[in-house]
PDB file of N, CA and C in Angstrom:
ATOM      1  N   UNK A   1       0.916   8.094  -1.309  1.00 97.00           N
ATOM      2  CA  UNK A   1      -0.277   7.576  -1.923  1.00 97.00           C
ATOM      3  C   UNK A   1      -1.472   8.185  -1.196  1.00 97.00           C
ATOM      4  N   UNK A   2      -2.369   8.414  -1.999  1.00 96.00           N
ATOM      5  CA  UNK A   2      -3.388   8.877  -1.338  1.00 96.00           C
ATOM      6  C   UNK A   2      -4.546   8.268  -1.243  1.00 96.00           C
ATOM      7  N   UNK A   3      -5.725   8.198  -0.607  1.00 94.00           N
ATOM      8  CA  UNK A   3      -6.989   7.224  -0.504  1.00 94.00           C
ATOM      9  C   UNK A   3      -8.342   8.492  -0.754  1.00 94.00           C
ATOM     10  N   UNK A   4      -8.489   7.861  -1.675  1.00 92.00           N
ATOM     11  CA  UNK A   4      -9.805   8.974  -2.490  1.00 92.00           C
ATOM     12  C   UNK A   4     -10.892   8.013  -2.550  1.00 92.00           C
ATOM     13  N   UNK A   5     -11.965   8.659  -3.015  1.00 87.00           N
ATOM     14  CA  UNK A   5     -13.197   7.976  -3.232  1.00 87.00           C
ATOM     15  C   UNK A   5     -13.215   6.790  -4.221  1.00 87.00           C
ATOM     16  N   UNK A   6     -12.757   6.640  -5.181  1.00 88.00           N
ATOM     17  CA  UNK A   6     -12.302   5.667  -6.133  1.00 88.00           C
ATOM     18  C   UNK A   6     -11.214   4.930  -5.801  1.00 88.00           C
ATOM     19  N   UNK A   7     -10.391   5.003  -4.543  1.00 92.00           N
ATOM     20  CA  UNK A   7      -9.134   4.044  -4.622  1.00 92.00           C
ATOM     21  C   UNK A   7      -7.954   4.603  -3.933  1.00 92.00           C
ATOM     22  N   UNK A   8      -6.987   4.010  -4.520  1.00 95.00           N
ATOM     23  CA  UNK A   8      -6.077   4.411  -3.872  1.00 95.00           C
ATOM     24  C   UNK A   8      -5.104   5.334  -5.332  1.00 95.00           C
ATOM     25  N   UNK A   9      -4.617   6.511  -5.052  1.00 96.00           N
ATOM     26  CA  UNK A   9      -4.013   7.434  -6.150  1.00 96.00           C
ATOM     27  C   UNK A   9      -2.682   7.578  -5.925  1.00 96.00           C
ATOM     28  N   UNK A  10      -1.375   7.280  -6.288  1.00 97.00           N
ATOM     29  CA  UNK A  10      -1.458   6.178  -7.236  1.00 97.00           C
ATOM     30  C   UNK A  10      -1.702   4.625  -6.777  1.00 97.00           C
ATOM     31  N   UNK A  11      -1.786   4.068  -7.490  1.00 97.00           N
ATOM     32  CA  UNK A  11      -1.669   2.911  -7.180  1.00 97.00           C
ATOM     33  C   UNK A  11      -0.856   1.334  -7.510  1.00 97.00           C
ATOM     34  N   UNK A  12       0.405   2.157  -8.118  1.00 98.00           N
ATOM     35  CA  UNK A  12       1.674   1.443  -8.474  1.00 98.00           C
ATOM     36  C   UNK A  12       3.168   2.245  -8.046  1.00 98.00           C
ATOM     37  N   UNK A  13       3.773   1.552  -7.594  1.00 97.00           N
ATOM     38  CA  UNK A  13       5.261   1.665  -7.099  1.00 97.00           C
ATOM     39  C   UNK A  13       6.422   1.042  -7.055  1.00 97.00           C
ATOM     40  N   UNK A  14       6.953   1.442  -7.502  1.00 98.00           N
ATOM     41  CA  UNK A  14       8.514   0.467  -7.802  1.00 98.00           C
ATOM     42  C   UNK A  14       9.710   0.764  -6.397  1.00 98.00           C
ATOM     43  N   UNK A  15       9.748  -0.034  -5.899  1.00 98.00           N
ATOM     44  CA  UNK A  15      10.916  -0.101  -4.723  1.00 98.00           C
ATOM     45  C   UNK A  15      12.186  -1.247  -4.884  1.00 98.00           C
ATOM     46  N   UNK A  16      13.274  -0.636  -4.287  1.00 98.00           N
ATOM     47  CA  UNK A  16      14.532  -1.855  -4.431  1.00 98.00           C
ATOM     48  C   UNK A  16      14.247  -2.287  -3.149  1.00 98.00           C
ATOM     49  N   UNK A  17      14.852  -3.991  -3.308  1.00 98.00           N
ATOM     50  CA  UNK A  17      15.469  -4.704  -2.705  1.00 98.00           C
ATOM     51  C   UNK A  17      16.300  -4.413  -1.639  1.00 98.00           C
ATOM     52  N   UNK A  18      16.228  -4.825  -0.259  1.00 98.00           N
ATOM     53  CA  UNK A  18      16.979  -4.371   0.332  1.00 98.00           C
ATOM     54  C   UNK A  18      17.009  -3.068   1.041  1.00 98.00           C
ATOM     55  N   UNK A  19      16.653  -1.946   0.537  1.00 98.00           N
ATOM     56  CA  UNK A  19      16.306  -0.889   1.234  1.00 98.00           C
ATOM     57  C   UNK A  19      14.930  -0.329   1.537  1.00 98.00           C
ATOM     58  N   UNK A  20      15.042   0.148   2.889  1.00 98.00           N
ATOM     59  CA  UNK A  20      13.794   0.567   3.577  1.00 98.00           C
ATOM     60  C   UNK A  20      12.814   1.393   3.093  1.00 98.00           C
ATOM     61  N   UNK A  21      11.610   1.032   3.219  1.00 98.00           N
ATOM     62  CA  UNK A  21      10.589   1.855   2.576  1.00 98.00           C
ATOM     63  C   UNK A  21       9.839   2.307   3.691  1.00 98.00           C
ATOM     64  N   UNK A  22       9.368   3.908   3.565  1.00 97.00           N
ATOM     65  CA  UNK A  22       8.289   4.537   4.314  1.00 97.00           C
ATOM     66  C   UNK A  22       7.153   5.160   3.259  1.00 97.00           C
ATOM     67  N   UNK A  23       6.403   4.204   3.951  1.00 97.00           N
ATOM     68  CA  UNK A  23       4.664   4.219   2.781  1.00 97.00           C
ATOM     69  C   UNK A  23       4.101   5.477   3.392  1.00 97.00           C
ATOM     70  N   UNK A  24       3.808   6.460   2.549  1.00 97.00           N
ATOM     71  CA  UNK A  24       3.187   7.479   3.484  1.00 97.00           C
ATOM     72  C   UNK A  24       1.675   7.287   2.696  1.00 97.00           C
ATOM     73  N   UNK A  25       0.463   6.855   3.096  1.00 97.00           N
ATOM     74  CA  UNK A  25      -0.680   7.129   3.120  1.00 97.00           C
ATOM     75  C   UNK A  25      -1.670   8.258   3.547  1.00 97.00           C
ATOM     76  N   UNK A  26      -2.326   8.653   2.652  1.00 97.00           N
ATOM     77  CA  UNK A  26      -3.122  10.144   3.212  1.00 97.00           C
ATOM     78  C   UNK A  26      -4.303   9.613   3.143  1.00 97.00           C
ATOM     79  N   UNK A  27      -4.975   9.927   4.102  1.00 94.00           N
ATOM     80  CA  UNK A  27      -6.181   8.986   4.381  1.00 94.00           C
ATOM     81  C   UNK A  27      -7.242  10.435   4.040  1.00 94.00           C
ATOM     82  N   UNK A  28      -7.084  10.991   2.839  1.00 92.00           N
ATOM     83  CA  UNK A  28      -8.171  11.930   2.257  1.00 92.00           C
ATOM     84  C   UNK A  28      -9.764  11.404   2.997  1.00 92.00           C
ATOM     85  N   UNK A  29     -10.069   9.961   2.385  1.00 91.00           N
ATOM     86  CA  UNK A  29     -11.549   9.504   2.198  1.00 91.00           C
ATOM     87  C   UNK A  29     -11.774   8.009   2.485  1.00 91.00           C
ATOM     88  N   UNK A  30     -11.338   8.095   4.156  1.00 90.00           N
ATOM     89  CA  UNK A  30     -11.122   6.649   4.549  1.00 90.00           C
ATOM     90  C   UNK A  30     -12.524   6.365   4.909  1.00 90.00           C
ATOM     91  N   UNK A  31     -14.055   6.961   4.139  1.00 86.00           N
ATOM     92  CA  UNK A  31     -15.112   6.175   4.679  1.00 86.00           C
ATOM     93  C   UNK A  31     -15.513   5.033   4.394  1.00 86.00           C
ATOM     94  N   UNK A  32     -14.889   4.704   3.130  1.00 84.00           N
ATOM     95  CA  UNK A  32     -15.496   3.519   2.278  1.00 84.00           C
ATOM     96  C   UNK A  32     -14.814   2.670   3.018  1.00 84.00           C
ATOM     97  N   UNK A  33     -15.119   1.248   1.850  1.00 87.00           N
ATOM     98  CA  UNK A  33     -14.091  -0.103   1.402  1.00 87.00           C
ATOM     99  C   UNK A  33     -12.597  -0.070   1.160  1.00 87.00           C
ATOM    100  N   UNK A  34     -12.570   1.630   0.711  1.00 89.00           N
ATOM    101  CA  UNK A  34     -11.079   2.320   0.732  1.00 89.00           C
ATOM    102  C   UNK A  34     -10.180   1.938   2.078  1.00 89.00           C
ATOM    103  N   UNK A  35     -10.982   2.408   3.260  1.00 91.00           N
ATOM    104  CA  UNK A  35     -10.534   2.853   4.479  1.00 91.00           C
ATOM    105  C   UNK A  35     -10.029   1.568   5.135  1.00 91.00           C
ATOM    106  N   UNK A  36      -9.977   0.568   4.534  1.00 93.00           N
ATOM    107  CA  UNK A  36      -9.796  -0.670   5.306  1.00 93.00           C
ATOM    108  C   UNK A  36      -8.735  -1.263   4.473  1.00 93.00           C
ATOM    109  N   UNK A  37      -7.392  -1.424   4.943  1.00 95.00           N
ATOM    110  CA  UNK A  37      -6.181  -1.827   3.953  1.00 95.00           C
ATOM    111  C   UNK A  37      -5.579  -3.059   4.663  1.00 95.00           C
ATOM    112  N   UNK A  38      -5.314  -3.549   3.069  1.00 97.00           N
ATOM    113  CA  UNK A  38      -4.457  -5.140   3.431  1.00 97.00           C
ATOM    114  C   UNK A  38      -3.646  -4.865   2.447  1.00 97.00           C
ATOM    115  N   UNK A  39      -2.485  -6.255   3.445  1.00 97.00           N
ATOM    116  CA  UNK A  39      -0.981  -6.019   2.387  1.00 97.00           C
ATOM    117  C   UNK A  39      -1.066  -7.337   2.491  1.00 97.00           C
ATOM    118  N   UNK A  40      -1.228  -8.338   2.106  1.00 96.00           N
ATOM    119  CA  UNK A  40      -1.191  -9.867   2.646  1.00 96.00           C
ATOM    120  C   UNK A  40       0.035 -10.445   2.762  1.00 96.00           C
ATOM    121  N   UNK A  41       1.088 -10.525   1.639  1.00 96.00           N
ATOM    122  CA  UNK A  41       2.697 -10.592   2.118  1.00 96.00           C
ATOM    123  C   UNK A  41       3.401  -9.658   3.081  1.00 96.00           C
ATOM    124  N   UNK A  42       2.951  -8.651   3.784  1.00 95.00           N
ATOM    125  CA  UNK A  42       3.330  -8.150   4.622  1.00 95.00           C
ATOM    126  C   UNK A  42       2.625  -8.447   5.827  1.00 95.00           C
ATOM    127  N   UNK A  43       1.631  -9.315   5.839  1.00 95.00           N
ATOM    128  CA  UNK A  43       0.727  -9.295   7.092  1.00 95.00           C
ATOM    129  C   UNK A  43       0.373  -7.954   7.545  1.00 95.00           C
ATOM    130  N   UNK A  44      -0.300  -6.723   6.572  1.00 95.00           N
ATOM    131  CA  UNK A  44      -0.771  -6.138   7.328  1.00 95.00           C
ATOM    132  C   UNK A  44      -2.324  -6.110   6.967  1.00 95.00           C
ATOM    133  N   UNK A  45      -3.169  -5.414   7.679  1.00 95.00           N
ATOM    134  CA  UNK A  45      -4.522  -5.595   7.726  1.00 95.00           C
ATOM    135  C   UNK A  45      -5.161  -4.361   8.383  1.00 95.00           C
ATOM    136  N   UNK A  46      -5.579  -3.325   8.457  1.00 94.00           N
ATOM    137  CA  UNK A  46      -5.593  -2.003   9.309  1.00 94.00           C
ATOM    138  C   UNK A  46      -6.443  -1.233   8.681  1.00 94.00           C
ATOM    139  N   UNK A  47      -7.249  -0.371   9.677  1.00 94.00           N
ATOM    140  CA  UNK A  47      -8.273   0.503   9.304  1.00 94.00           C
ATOM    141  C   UNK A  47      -7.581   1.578   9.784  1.00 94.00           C
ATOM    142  N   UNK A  48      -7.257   2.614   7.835  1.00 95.00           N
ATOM    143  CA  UNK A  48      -6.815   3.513   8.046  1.00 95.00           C
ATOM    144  C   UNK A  48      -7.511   4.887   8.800  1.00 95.00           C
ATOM    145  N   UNK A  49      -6.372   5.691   9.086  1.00 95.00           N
ATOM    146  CA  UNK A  49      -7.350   7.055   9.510  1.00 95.00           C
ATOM    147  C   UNK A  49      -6.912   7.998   8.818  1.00 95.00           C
ATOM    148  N   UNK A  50      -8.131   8.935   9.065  1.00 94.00           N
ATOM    149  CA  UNK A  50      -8.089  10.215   8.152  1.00 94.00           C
ATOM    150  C   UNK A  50      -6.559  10.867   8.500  1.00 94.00           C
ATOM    151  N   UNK A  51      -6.391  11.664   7.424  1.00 95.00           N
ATOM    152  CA  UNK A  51      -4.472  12.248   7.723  1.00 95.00           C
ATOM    153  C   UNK A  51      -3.778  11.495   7.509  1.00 95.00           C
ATOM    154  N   UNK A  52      -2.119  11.091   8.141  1.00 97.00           N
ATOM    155  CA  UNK A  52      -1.420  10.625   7.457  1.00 97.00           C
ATOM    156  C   UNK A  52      -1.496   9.377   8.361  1.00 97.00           C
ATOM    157  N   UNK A  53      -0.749   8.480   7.690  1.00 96.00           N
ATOM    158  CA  UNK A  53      -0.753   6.931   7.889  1.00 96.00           C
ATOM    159  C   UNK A  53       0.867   6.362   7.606  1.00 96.00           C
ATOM    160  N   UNK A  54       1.625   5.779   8.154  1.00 97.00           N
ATOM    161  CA  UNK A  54       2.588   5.141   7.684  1.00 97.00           C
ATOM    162  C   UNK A  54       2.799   3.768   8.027  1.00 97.00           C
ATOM    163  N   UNK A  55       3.792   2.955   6.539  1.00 96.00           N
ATOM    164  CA  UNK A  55       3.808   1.456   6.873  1.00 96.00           C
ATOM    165  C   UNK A  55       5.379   1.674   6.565  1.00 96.00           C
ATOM    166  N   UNK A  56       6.278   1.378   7.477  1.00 96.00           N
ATOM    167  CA  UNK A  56       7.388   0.950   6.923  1.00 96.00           C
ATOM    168  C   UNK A  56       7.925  -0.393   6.374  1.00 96.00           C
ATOM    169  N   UNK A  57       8.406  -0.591   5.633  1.00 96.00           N
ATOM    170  CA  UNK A  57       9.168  -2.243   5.733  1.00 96.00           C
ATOM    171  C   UNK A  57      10.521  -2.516   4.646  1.00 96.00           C
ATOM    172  N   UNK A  58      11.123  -3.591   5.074  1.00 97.00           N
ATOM    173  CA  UNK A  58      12.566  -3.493   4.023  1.00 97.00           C
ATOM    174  C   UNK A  58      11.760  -5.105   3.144  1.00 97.00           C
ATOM    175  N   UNK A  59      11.733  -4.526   1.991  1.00 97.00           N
ATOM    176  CA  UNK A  59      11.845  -5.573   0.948  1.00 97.00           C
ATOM    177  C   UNK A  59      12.598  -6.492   0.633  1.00 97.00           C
ATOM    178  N   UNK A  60      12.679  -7.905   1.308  1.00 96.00           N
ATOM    179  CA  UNK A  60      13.677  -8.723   0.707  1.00 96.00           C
ATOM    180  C   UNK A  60      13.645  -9.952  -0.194  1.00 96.00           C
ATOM    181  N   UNK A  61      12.737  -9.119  -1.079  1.00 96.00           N
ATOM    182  CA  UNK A  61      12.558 -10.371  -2.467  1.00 96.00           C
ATOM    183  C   UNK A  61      11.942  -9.482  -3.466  1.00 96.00           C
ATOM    184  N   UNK A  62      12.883  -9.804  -4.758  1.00 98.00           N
ATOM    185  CA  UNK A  62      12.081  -9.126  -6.395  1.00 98.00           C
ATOM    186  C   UNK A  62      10.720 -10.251  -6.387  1.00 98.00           C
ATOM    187  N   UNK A  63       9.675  -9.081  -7.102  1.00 98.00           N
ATOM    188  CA  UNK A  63       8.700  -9.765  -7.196  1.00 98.00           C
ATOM    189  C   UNK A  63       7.568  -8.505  -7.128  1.00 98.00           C
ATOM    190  N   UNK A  64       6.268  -8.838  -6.857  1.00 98.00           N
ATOM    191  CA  UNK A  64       5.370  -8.329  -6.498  1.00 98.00           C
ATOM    192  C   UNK A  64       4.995  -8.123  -4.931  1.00 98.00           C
ATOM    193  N   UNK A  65       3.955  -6.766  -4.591  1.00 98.00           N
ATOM    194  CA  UNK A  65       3.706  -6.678  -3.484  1.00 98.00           C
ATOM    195  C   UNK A  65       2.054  -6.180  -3.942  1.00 98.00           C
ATOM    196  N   UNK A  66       1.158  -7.145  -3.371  1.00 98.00           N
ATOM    197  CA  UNK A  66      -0.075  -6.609  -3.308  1.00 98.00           C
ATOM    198  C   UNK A  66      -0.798  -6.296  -2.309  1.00 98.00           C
ATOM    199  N   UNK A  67      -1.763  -4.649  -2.935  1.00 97.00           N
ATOM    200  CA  UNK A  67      -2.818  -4.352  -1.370  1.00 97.00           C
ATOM    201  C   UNK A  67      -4.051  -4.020  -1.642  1.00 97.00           C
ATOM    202  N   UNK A  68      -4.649  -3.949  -1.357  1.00 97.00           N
ATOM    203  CA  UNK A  68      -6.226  -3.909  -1.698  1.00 97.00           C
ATOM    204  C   UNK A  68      -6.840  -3.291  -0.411  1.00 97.00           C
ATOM    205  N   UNK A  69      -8.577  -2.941  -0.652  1.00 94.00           N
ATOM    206  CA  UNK A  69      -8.861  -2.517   0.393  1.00 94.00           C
ATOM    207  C   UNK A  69      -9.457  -4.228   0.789  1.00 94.00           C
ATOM    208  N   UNK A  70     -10.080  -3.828   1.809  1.00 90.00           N
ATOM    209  CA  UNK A  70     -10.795  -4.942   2.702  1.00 90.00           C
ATOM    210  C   UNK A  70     -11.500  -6.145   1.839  1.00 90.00           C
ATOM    211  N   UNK A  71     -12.583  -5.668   0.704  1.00 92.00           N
ATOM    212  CA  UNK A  71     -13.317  -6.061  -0.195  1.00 92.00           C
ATOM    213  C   UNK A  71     -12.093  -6.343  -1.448  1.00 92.00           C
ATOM    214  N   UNK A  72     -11.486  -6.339  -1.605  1.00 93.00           N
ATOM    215  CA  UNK A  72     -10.107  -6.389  -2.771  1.00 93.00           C
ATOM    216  C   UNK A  72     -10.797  -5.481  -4.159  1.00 93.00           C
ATOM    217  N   UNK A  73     -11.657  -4.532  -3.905  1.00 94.00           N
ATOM    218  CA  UNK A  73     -12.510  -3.948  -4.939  1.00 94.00           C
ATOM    219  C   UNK A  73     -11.667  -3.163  -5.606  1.00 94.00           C
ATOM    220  N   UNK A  74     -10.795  -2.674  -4.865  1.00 95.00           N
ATOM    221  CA  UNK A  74      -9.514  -1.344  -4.718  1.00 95.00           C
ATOM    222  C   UNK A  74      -8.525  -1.791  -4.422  1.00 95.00           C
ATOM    223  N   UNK A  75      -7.485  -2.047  -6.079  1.00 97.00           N
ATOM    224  CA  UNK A  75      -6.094  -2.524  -5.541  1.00 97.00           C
ATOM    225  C   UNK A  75      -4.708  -2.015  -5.965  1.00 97.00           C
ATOM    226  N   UNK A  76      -4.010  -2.313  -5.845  1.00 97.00           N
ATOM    227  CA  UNK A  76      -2.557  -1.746  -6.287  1.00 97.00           C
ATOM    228  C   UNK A  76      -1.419  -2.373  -5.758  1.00 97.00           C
ATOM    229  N   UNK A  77      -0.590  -2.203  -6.536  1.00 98.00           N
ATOM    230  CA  UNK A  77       0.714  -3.207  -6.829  1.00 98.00           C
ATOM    231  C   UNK A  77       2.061  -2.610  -6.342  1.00 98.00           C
ATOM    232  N   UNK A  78       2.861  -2.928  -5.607  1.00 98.00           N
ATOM    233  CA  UNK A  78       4.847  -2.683  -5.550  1.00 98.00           C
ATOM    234  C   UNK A  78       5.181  -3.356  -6.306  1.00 98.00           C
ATOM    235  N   UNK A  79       6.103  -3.230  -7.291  1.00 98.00           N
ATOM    236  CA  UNK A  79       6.621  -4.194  -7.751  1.00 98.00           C
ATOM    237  C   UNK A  79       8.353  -3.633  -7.006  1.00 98.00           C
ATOM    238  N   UNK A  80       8.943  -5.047  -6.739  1.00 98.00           N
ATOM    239  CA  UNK A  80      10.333  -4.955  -5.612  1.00 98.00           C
ATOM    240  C   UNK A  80      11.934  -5.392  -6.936  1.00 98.00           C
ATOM    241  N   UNK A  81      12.590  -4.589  -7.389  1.00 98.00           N
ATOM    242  CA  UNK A  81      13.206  -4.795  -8.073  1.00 98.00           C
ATOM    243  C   UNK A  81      14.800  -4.958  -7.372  1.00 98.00           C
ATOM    244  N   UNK A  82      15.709  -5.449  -7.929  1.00 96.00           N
ATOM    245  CA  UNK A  82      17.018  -5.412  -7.673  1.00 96.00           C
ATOM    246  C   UNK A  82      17.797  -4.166  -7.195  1.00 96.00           C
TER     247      UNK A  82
END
């Protein structure tokens, strides 16, 4: 995923259940409201940096995963399937 002036590109992802995910973030244009990321069911909260960025984590529930920047102006969705 990448962090551009408008957001985050893309900003939807489908992951299974159960297996490990490595979020790779490219912090293109971390000056804004962009640059400041929350995952709130993951407890994360972090001011990205320019270049790459990673969040790992294992999904253990179908459902949704939401993140936004700081301001929730800029958001995007996991959805965690079987």
């Amino acid at each position: 995923m990448a962090v551009v002036s408008g957001g985050y590109v893309p900003n939807f992802f489908t992951v299974k259940k159960g297996i490990p995910v490595k979020w790779i973030i490219d912090g293109k244009n971390v000056f804004g409201c962009q640059g400041y990321f929350v995952v709130p069911s993951l407890n994360i909260s972090k001011a990205l940096s320019a270049g790459e960025n990673l969040i790992e984590f294992t999904p253990t529930e179908t459902g949704f995963i939401n993140f936004s920047c700081g301001m929730g102006m800029y958001r995007g969705r996991i959805e965690v399937i079987d």
